[in-house]
Amino acid sequence: MELTSAPLTGIALTLIHTGRAPTRSALTSRLGVTRATIGAVTGELRDLGLIVVDAGPAGAAQGGGQQGRPSHRLLPDPSGPVALAAQVHPDGFAVALVGLGGTVVAHCAENGPVPQDPAAAFAPVAAAGAALLRQSGRRCVGAAVAVPTAVTHPEGTAVRALYVGWPDGAPVRDIFAAAVARHGVRDPRGGPVGCAAVNDVNALALAEHRHGAGRDATHLLVVSAEHRGVGGALVQRGALYTGSGGLAMEAGHVSVDPQGRPCLCGNRGCLSVEGDVERFLGEAGQQASPGSSALDEAVELLGAGYPADPRVREAADAIAVRLGLGLAGLINVVNPDRVILGGLYRELLTVAPERLRAAVARRSPWGHGAGIPIEGGVLDDAALIGAAEVAWQPVLDNPGQLRLA
């Protein structure tokens, strides 16, 4: 029995969006419906301005590789609508327009201190996003901001925004939505655009699962050292695991040294203070330059200094051991089938892969952790792409909402 039109169209769009159905034949096989039904579904998505149907032959590399009549390719419309995605972090912000397929079509960023008032922090973000939309002339399906704090669900409030100093319980989703509305961003029907707020590492995990190194993982664990602190996320069977209220997977507050440094959360020896960007820079004898991105400077230092600078190598090896301890504990609890590392940890895996993997294996009962693939993320704008995924989700669930009244 075939699904009803709206769910079927949404499933088809999601498969095209994530690259799992690059041709009409692949989509037919995935959905198990008739070719006539697929023709109607793809025709609707095309008429909505979401995809293009390329009549040129699709070879094996595009997923068509079967004998007989060539299958038409299904591609996101390169001039189609976009999501407005933003990321606010302790060293500044970034904004992007992201189309279907996770394609970044416009981008801007600014470094500098972030105001402790979230309304003041989001004002320039919304202004930059609105400017990108005006320049592009694209329709906007929704907006979302990735923030360096846990975000409650469904309320959209910030919890312990330790690294940007926002008030506990600040309604960041609503504040962001108000800023976007003030700058005239509207949905395709001319109404207020839907807005969301998401934790930055949750956004990163969603992006890597749908478009990057986490594709096809059933239980994907992501741990990332971003601009300050350490974050974690878990994607289970395609959906973010956020716990009962959106606050799950605070991997940065796993203690890796009970006698270690005090953490802003009140504990001691958390991974966020024993293995983050600032700890690495300090142990390497460096300090982030004012007005710069500490993460960018740490990544550059690690890549250039690890082979030749003993102090950088010693600092990196110490971080690898602490990260290995934290990862082993997380692996033991959530039993993932893949681990993705982001931020500074992605570069750490590149320069010291064996040391990190050995640290995980040594601290895993029966060596179980040694068998879990640990890979670096592959998306440079993962948090922005992931925020866009959140903004796109209502359309992926029901593409028909883009029909003009």
Tab-separated table of C-alpha atoms in Angstrom:
chain	number	residue	atom	x	y	z
A	1	MET	CA	0.000	0.000	0.000
A	2	GLU	CA	1.430	3.349	-1.029
A	3	LEU	CA	1.808	6.178	1.436
A	4	THR	CA	-0.372	9.261	1.236
A	5	SER	CA	0.843	12.096	-0.954
A	6	ALA	CA	2.297	14.458	1.662
A	7	PRO	CA	4.407	11.875	3.536
A	8	LEU	CA	5.536	10.274	0.290
A	9	THR	CA	6.617	13.596	-1.196
A	10	GLY	CA	8.489	14.480	1.993
A	11	ILE	CA	10.289	11.142	2.105
A	12	ALA	CA	11.245	11.517	-1.551
A	13	LEU	CA	12.605	15.022	-0.984
A	14	THR	CA	14.612	13.844	2.028
A	15	LEU	CA	16.168	11.028	-0.011
A	16	ILE	CA	17.138	13.454	-2.771
A	17	HIS	CA	18.364	16.030	-0.254
A	18	THR	CA	20.676	13.528	1.454
A	19	GLY	CA	21.989	12.026	-1.797
A	20	ARG	CA	20.423	8.618	-1.251
A	21	ALA	CA	18.218	8.801	-4.346
A	22	PRO	CA	20.171	10.550	-7.095
A	23	THR	CA	18.019	9.116	-9.920
A	24	ARG	CA	14.374	8.317	-10.555
A	25	SER	CA	15.164	4.609	-10.643
A	26	ALA	CA	16.945	4.821	-7.285
A	27	LEU	CA	13.997	6.720	-5.815
A	28	THR	CA	11.549	4.152	-7.200
A	29	SER	CA	13.572	1.349	-5.646
A	30	ARG	CA	13.870	3.128	-2.285
A	31	LEU	CA	10.157	3.882	-1.999
A	32	GLY	CA	8.815	0.691	-3.539
A	33	VAL	CA	6.119	2.438	-5.572
A	34	THR	CA	5.251	2.557	-9.255
A	35	ARG	CA	7.133	4.570	-11.834
A	36	ALA	CA	3.977	6.568	-12.461
A	37	THR	CA	3.811	7.527	-8.787
A	38	ILE	CA	7.470	8.567	-8.818
A	39	GLY	CA	6.796	10.657	-11.901
A	40	ALA	CA	3.992	12.473	-10.093
A	41	VAL	CA	6.067	12.992	-6.934
A	42	THR	CA	9.136	14.319	-8.749
A	43	GLY	CA	6.914	16.506	-10.901
A	44	GLU	CA	5.412	18.087	-7.808
A	45	LEU	CA	8.826	18.701	-6.252
A	46	ARG	CA	9.993	20.251	-9.503
A	47	ASP	CA	6.933	22.497	-9.696
A	48	LEU	CA	7.597	23.649	-6.122
A	49	GLY	CA	11.049	24.814	-7.247
A	50	LEU	CA	12.835	22.300	-5.049
A	51	ILE	CA	14.466	19.941	-7.550
A	52	VAL	CA	15.401	19.673	-11.201
A	53	VAL	CA	14.920	16.502	-13.206
A	54	ASP	CA	17.871	16.096	-15.551
A	55	ALA	CA	16.934	14.033	-18.606
A	56	GLY	CA	20.584	13.322	-19.375
A	57	PRO	CA	21.789	9.761	-18.750
A	58	ALA	CA	22.962	8.944	-15.227
A	59	GLY	CA	25.843	6.497	-15.121
A	60	ALA	CA	26.922	4.220	-12.318
A	61	ALA	CA	28.689	7.045	-10.525
A	62	GLN	CA	25.385	8.885	-10.216
A	63	GLY	CA	23.504	5.831	-9.022
A	64	GLY	CA	21.863	4.894	-12.327
A	65	GLY	CA	24.299	2.107	-13.312
A	66	GLN	CA	21.851	-0.423	-14.740
A	67	GLN	CA	21.223	-1.675	-18.230
A	68	GLY	CA	18.238	-0.459	-20.200
A	69	ARG	CA	16.747	3.008	-20.440
A	70	PRO	CA	18.906	5.596	-18.597
A	71	SER	CA	17.317	6.977	-15.437
A	72	HIS	CA	16.812	10.703	-15.055
A	73	ARG	CA	18.937	12.404	-12.420
A	74	LEU	CA	17.251	14.150	-9.507
A	75	LEU	CA	19.119	17.205	-8.234
A	76	PRO	CA	18.336	20.038	-5.828
A	77	ASP	CA	17.333	23.097	-7.814
A	78	PRO	CA	20.475	25.288	-7.887
A	79	SER	CA	18.303	28.413	-7.836
A	80	GLY	CA	15.788	27.066	-5.323
A	81	PRO	CA	14.933	28.305	-1.845
A	82	VAL	CA	17.394	28.453	1.020
A	83	ALA	CA	17.494	28.317	4.782
A	84	LEU	CA	19.071	31.151	6.757
A	85	ALA	CA	21.613	29.541	9.086
A	86	ALA	CA	23.658	31.268	11.767
A	87	GLN	CA	26.234	30.305	14.353
A	88	VAL	CA	27.150	32.430	17.373
A	89	HIS	CA	30.301	31.457	19.245
A	90	PRO	CA	32.538	33.130	21.847
A	91	ASP	CA	34.779	34.631	19.170
A	92	GLY	CA	32.105	36.013	16.847
A	93	PHE	CA	29.475	34.741	14.441
A	94	ALA	CA	28.919	33.288	10.986
A	95	VAL	CA	25.883	33.377	8.715
A	96	ALA	CA	25.070	31.370	5.605
A	97	LEU	CA	22.341	30.644	3.109
A	98	VAL	CA	22.074	26.879	2.644
A	99	GLY	CA	20.131	25.143	-0.076
A	100	LEU	CA	18.957	21.575	-0.400
A	101	GLY	CA	21.763	19.038	-0.408
A	102	GLY	CA	23.554	20.982	2.320
A	103	THR	CA	24.994	23.385	-0.254
A	104	VAL	CA	26.253	26.700	1.144
A	105	VAL	CA	25.361	29.337	-1.448
A	106	ALA	CA	26.411	32.451	0.476
A	107	HIS	CA	28.460	33.000	3.616
A	108	CYS	CA	29.828	35.752	5.826
A	109	ALA	CA	31.562	35.797	9.209
A	110	GLU	CA	32.792	38.298	11.762
A	111	ASN	CA	35.175	37.892	14.688
A	112	GLY	CA	34.875	39.868	17.888
A	113	PRO	CA	33.514	39.693	21.436
A	114	VAL	CA	29.934	38.475	21.810
A	115	PRO	CA	27.605	40.676	23.902
A	116	GLN	CA	26.296	39.145	27.111
A	117	ASP	CA	22.821	40.276	26.106
A	118	PRO	CA	21.519	37.735	23.540
A	119	ALA	CA	19.367	40.382	21.847
A	120	ALA	CA	22.482	42.477	21.210
A	121	ALA	CA	24.351	39.348	20.074
A	122	PHE	CA	21.680	38.358	17.537
A	123	ALA	CA	21.102	41.839	16.076
A	124	PRO	CA	24.161	41.872	13.764
A	125	VAL	CA	23.602	38.205	12.933
A	126	ALA	CA	20.073	38.894	11.700
A	127	ALA	CA	21.237	41.974	9.802
A	128	ALA	CA	23.941	39.990	8.022
A	129	GLY	CA	21.530	37.190	7.166
A	130	ALA	CA	18.914	39.574	5.811
A	131	ALA	CA	21.566	41.241	3.648
A	132	LEU	CA	22.592	37.890	2.175
A	133	LEU	CA	18.971	37.100	1.367
A	134	ARG	CA	18.433	40.459	-0.345
A	135	GLN	CA	21.555	39.990	-2.424
A	136	SER	CA	20.590	36.450	-3.414
A	137	GLY	CA	16.938	37.084	-4.208
A	138	ARG	CA	16.149	33.586	-2.876
A	139	ARG	CA	13.048	32.458	-1.018
A	140	CYS	CA	13.710	31.658	2.650
A	141	VAL	CA	12.125	28.479	4.036
A	142	GLY	CA	13.206	29.065	7.640
A	143	ALA	CA	15.998	30.237	9.928
A	144	ALA	CA	17.974	28.625	12.723
A	145	VAL	CA	20.878	29.639	14.935
A	146	ALA	CA	23.482	27.308	16.439
A	147	VAL	CA	24.638	28.426	19.886
A	148	PRO	CA	27.376	27.244	22.294
A	149	THR	CA	24.955	26.167	24.996
A	150	ALA	CA	22.374	23.517	25.705
A	151	VAL	CA	18.941	24.502	24.373
A	152	THR	CA	15.748	23.205	25.927
A	153	HIS	CA	13.086	21.587	23.781
A	154	PRO	CA	10.466	22.658	22.913
A	155	GLU	CA	10.875	26.008	24.721
A	156	GLY	CA	14.100	27.037	22.949
A	157	THR	CA	15.790	28.514	26.022
A	158	ALA	CA	19.503	28.581	26.807
A	159	VAL	CA	20.783	26.592	29.782
A	160	ARG	CA	24.051	27.640	31.423
A	161	ALA	CA	25.449	29.629	28.515
A	162	LEU	CA	28.836	29.482	30.219
A	163	TYR	CA	31.012	30.684	27.345
A	164	VAL	CA	28.999	33.708	26.210
A	165	GLY	CA	27.591	34.898	29.536
A	166	TRP	CA	23.928	34.944	28.540
A	167	PRO	CA	21.369	34.751	31.365
A	168	ASP	CA	20.316	31.257	32.326
A	169	GLY	CA	16.970	30.498	30.737
A	170	ALA	CA	17.241	33.204	28.081
A	171	PRO	CA	14.618	32.509	25.361
A	172	VAL	CA	17.202	32.424	22.589
A	173	ARG	CA	14.864	31.017	19.929
A	174	ASP	CA	12.308	33.778	20.436
A	175	ILE	CA	14.974	36.490	20.675
A	176	PHE	CA	16.522	35.273	17.423
A	177	ALA	CA	13.103	35.133	15.743
A	178	ALA	CA	12.367	38.720	16.795
A	179	ALA	CA	15.712	39.918	15.415
A	180	VAL	CA	15.097	38.150	12.096
A	181	ALA	CA	11.586	39.613	11.859
A	182	ARG	CA	12.867	43.148	12.534
A	183	HIS	CA	15.113	42.847	9.499
A	184	GLY	CA	12.237	41.893	7.228
A	185	VAL	CA	12.954	38.214	6.653
A	186	ARG	CA	9.734	36.508	5.522
A	187	ASP	CA	8.699	33.029	4.442
A	188	PRO	CA	7.663	32.289	0.817
A	189	ARG	CA	4.061	33.273	1.623
A	190	GLY	CA	5.090	36.597	3.120
A	191	GLY	CA	4.505	35.611	6.738
A	192	PRO	CA	6.951	35.420	9.654
A	193	VAL	CA	9.671	32.927	8.894
A	194	GLY	CA	9.883	29.933	11.223
A	195	CYS	CA	12.919	30.097	13.529
A	196	ALA	CA	14.760	27.618	15.734
A	197	ALA	CA	17.756	27.503	18.076
A	198	VAL	CA	19.992	24.452	18.383
A	199	ASN	CA	23.137	23.507	20.269
A	200	ASP	CA	26.150	23.951	17.990
A	201	VAL	CA	27.502	20.399	18.320
A	202	ASN	CA	24.023	18.948	17.815
A	203	ALA	CA	23.927	20.948	14.584
A	204	LEU	CA	27.379	19.691	13.599
A	205	ALA	CA	26.315	16.094	14.236
A	206	LEU	CA	23.163	16.419	12.152
A	207	ALA	CA	25.128	17.856	9.234
A	208	GLU	CA	27.817	15.170	9.332
A	209	HIS	CA	25.175	12.440	9.560
A	210	ARG	CA	23.207	13.665	6.556
A	211	HIS	CA	25.959	15.030	4.326
A	212	GLY	CA	29.374	14.124	5.739
A	213	ALA	CA	31.443	11.509	7.513
A	214	GLY	CA	28.504	10.129	9.505
A	215	ARG	CA	26.425	8.961	6.546
A	216	ASP	CA	24.816	5.549	7.079
A	217	ALA	CA	25.829	5.358	10.753
A	218	THR	CA	22.982	4.026	12.886
A	219	HIS	CA	24.335	5.240	16.236
A	220	LEU	CA	26.643	8.196	15.597
A	221	LEU	CA	28.585	9.769	18.463
A	222	VAL	CA	30.086	13.214	17.803
A	223	VAL	CA	32.539	14.993	20.117
A	224	SER	CA	33.968	18.372	19.199
A	225	ALA	CA	36.268	20.969	20.748
A	226	GLU	CA	34.881	24.174	19.318
A	227	HIS	CA	35.813	27.767	20.230
A	228	ARG	CA	35.494	27.129	23.974
A	229	GLY	CA	34.806	23.959	25.884
A	230	VAL	CA	33.828	20.582	24.450
A	231	GLY	CA	30.454	19.393	23.209
A	232	GLY	CA	28.905	16.081	22.302
A	233	ALA	CA	25.939	14.788	20.333
A	234	LEU	CA	24.327	11.484	19.459
A	235	VAL	CA	22.359	10.712	16.296
A	236	GLN	CA	20.327	7.508	16.598
A	237	ARG	CA	18.618	6.069	13.517
A	238	GLY	CA	18.705	9.450	11.820
A	239	ALA	CA	17.391	11.553	14.713
A	240	LEU	CA	19.205	13.643	17.294
A	241	TYR	CA	19.041	12.187	20.777
A	242	THR	CA	18.369	15.134	23.073
A	243	GLY	CA	16.945	13.441	26.154
A	244	SER	CA	13.779	14.420	27.962
A	245	GLY	CA	14.207	18.176	27.592
A	246	GLY	CA	16.909	18.808	25.013
A	247	LEU	CA	19.836	18.666	27.440
A	248	ALA	CA	21.369	15.256	26.734
A	249	MET	CA	24.959	14.476	25.672
A	250	GLU	CA	26.874	17.133	27.606
A	251	ALA	CA	30.093	15.295	26.776
A	252	GLY	CA	32.255	18.217	27.822
A	253	HIS	CA	31.261	17.665	31.420
A	254	VAL	CA	32.501	14.087	31.581
A	255	SER	CA	35.246	14.178	34.210
A	256	VAL	CA	38.608	12.908	32.976
A	257	ASP	CA	40.530	13.951	36.111
A	258	PRO	CA	38.650	14.127	39.449
A	259	GLN	CA	41.518	16.202	40.877
A	260	GLY	CA	41.805	18.416	37.816
A	261	ARG	CA	40.976	22.030	37.100
A	262	PRO	CA	37.691	23.517	38.289
A	263	CYS	CA	35.078	23.776	35.555
A	264	LEU	CA	32.474	26.509	35.174
A	265	CYS	CA	29.821	23.836	35.733
A	266	GLY	CA	31.029	23.354	39.333
A	267	ASN	CA	32.773	20.018	38.773
A	268	ARG	CA	36.512	19.390	38.467
A	269	GLY	CA	38.535	17.874	35.678
A	270	CYS	CA	35.822	18.048	33.007
A	271	LEU	CA	36.903	17.413	29.434
A	272	SER	CA	35.844	20.985	28.686
A	273	VAL	CA	38.688	22.366	30.826
A	274	GLU	CA	41.200	19.538	30.465
A	275	GLY	CA	40.955	19.116	26.698
A	276	ASP	CA	39.599	22.239	25.016
A	277	VAL	CA	41.140	24.843	22.725
A	278	GLU	CA	42.296	27.131	25.548
A	279	ARG	CA	43.953	24.273	27.439
A	280	PHE	CA	45.826	23.176	24.336
A	281	LEU	CA	47.032	26.692	23.548
A	282	GLY	CA	48.138	27.235	27.151
A	283	GLU	CA	50.085	23.983	27.364
A	284	ALA	CA	51.689	24.749	24.015
A	285	GLY	CA	52.846	28.117	25.363
A	286	GLN	CA	50.515	30.161	23.160
A	287	GLN	CA	47.609	32.529	23.673
A	288	ALA	CA	44.852	33.474	21.251
A	289	SER	CA	45.229	36.918	19.714
A	290	PRO	CA	42.577	39.487	20.703
A	291	GLY	CA	39.772	39.694	18.157
A	292	SER	CA	40.741	36.430	16.483
A	293	SER	CA	39.264	32.944	16.458
A	294	ALA	CA	40.933	30.840	19.141
A	295	LEU	CA	39.822	27.691	17.340
A	296	ASP	CA	41.383	28.729	14.027
A	297	GLU	CA	44.646	29.638	15.756
A	298	ALA	CA	44.735	26.346	17.681
A	299	VAL	CA	44.066	24.283	14.540
A	300	GLU	CA	46.807	26.130	12.650
A	301	LEU	CA	49.274	25.730	15.520
A	302	LEU	CA	48.559	22.022	15.876
A	303	GLY	CA	48.892	21.286	12.176
A	304	ALA	CA	52.104	23.252	11.718
A	305	GLY	CA	53.743	22.647	15.093
A	306	TYR	CA	53.107	18.988	15.852
A	307	PRO	CA	55.828	17.618	13.539
A	308	ALA	CA	58.569	20.039	14.625
A	309	ASP	CA	57.771	21.752	17.936
A	310	PRO	CA	58.246	19.495	20.992
A	311	ARG	CA	56.053	21.672	23.194
A	312	VAL	CA	53.168	21.600	20.724
A	313	ARG	CA	53.568	17.836	20.337
A	314	GLU	CA	53.630	17.308	24.103
A	315	ALA	CA	50.506	19.453	24.558
A	316	ALA	CA	48.687	17.640	21.773
A	317	ASP	CA	49.618	14.201	23.103
A	318	ALA	CA	48.324	15.165	26.544
A	319	ILE	CA	45.029	16.315	25.031
A	320	ALA	CA	44.820	13.069	23.055
A	321	VAL	CA	45.158	10.991	26.229
A	322	ARG	CA	42.457	13.002	28.026
A	323	LEU	CA	40.170	12.844	25.019
A	324	GLY	CA	40.772	9.098	24.789
A	325	LEU	CA	39.677	8.694	28.395
A	326	GLY	CA	36.511	10.702	27.790
A	327	LEU	CA	35.708	8.918	24.533
A	328	ALA	CA	36.157	5.512	26.117
A	329	GLY	CA	33.629	6.364	28.808
A	330	LEU	CA	31.141	7.687	26.271
A	331	ILE	CA	31.609	4.676	24.000
A	332	ASN	CA	30.980	2.346	26.919
A	333	VAL	CA	27.703	4.136	27.688
A	334	VAL	CA	26.165	4.788	24.254
A	335	ASN	CA	27.718	1.935	22.191
A	336	PRO	CA	27.989	3.857	18.898
A	337	ASP	CA	28.870	2.297	15.563
A	338	ARG	CA	30.905	5.361	14.557
A	339	VAL	CA	32.586	8.310	16.265
A	340	ILE	CA	33.118	11.642	14.514
A	341	LEU	CA	35.487	14.273	15.905
A	342	GLY	CA	35.110	17.972	15.122
A	343	GLY	CA	36.824	21.278	15.772
A	344	LEU	CA	40.302	20.958	17.274
A	345	TYR	CA	39.808	17.212	17.699
A	346	ARG	CA	39.497	16.727	13.956
A	347	GLU	CA	43.018	18.114	13.509
A	348	LEU	CA	44.234	16.119	16.515
A	349	LEU	CA	43.050	12.915	14.856
A	350	THR	CA	44.926	13.915	11.702
A	351	VAL	CA	48.296	14.520	13.394
A	352	ALA	CA	48.174	11.892	16.158
A	353	PRO	CA	45.699	9.182	15.121
A	354	GLU	CA	47.443	6.209	16.708
A	355	ARG	CA	47.999	7.900	20.047
A	356	LEU	CA	44.336	8.852	20.286
A	357	ARG	CA	43.029	5.455	19.237
A	358	ALA	CA	45.417	3.710	21.622
A	359	ALA	CA	44.183	5.887	24.491
A	360	VAL	CA	40.601	4.862	23.723
A	361	ALA	CA	41.501	1.182	23.505
A	362	ARG	CA	43.445	1.186	26.784
A	363	ARG	CA	40.458	2.524	28.656
A	364	SER	CA	37.763	0.365	27.063
A	365	PRO	CA	36.676	-2.857	28.802
A	366	TRP	CA	37.641	-5.887	26.699
A	367	GLY	CA	39.083	-3.515	24.103
A	368	HIS	CA	35.616	-2.834	22.709
A	369	GLY	CA	36.389	0.807	21.969
A	370	ALA	CA	39.317	-0.156	19.753
A	371	GLY	CA	36.902	-1.581	17.212
A	372	ILE	CA	34.761	1.535	16.849
A	373	PRO	CA	35.665	3.629	13.782
A	374	ILE	CA	36.866	7.090	14.813
A	375	GLU	CA	36.894	9.608	11.978
A	376	GLY	CA	37.262	13.328	11.494
A	377	GLY	CA	34.367	15.435	10.298
A	378	VAL	CA	34.561	16.447	6.649
A	379	LEU	CA	32.315	19.531	6.544
A	380	ASP	CA	34.022	22.865	7.095
A	381	ASP	CA	30.753	24.675	7.837
A	382	ALA	CA	29.138	21.806	9.690
A	383	ALA	CA	27.412	23.846	12.410
A	384	LEU	CA	25.886	26.177	9.829
A	385	ILE	CA	24.807	23.300	7.596
A	386	GLY	CA	23.319	21.550	10.621
A	387	ALA	CA	21.416	24.662	11.676
A	388	ALA	CA	20.072	24.808	8.134
A	389	GLU	CA	18.939	21.189	8.464
A	390	VAL	CA	16.812	22.207	11.441
A	391	ALA	CA	15.344	25.103	9.443
A	392	TRP	CA	14.681	22.871	6.427
A	393	GLN	CA	13.029	20.095	8.437
A	394	PRO	CA	9.414	21.349	8.230
A	395	VAL	CA	9.738	21.479	4.428
A	396	LEU	CA	11.347	18.031	4.325
A	397	ASP	CA	8.377	16.755	6.335
A	398	ASN	CA	5.811	18.473	4.095
A	399	PRO	CA	7.092	20.093	0.896
A	400	GLY	CA	3.555	21.125	-0.054
A	401	GLN	CA	3.647	23.943	2.468
A	402	LEU	CA	5.654	25.915	-0.110
A	403	ARG	CA	2.633	26.143	-2.391
A	404	LEU	CA	1.535	29.737	-2.529
A	405	ALA	CA	-1.953	30.357	-1.172
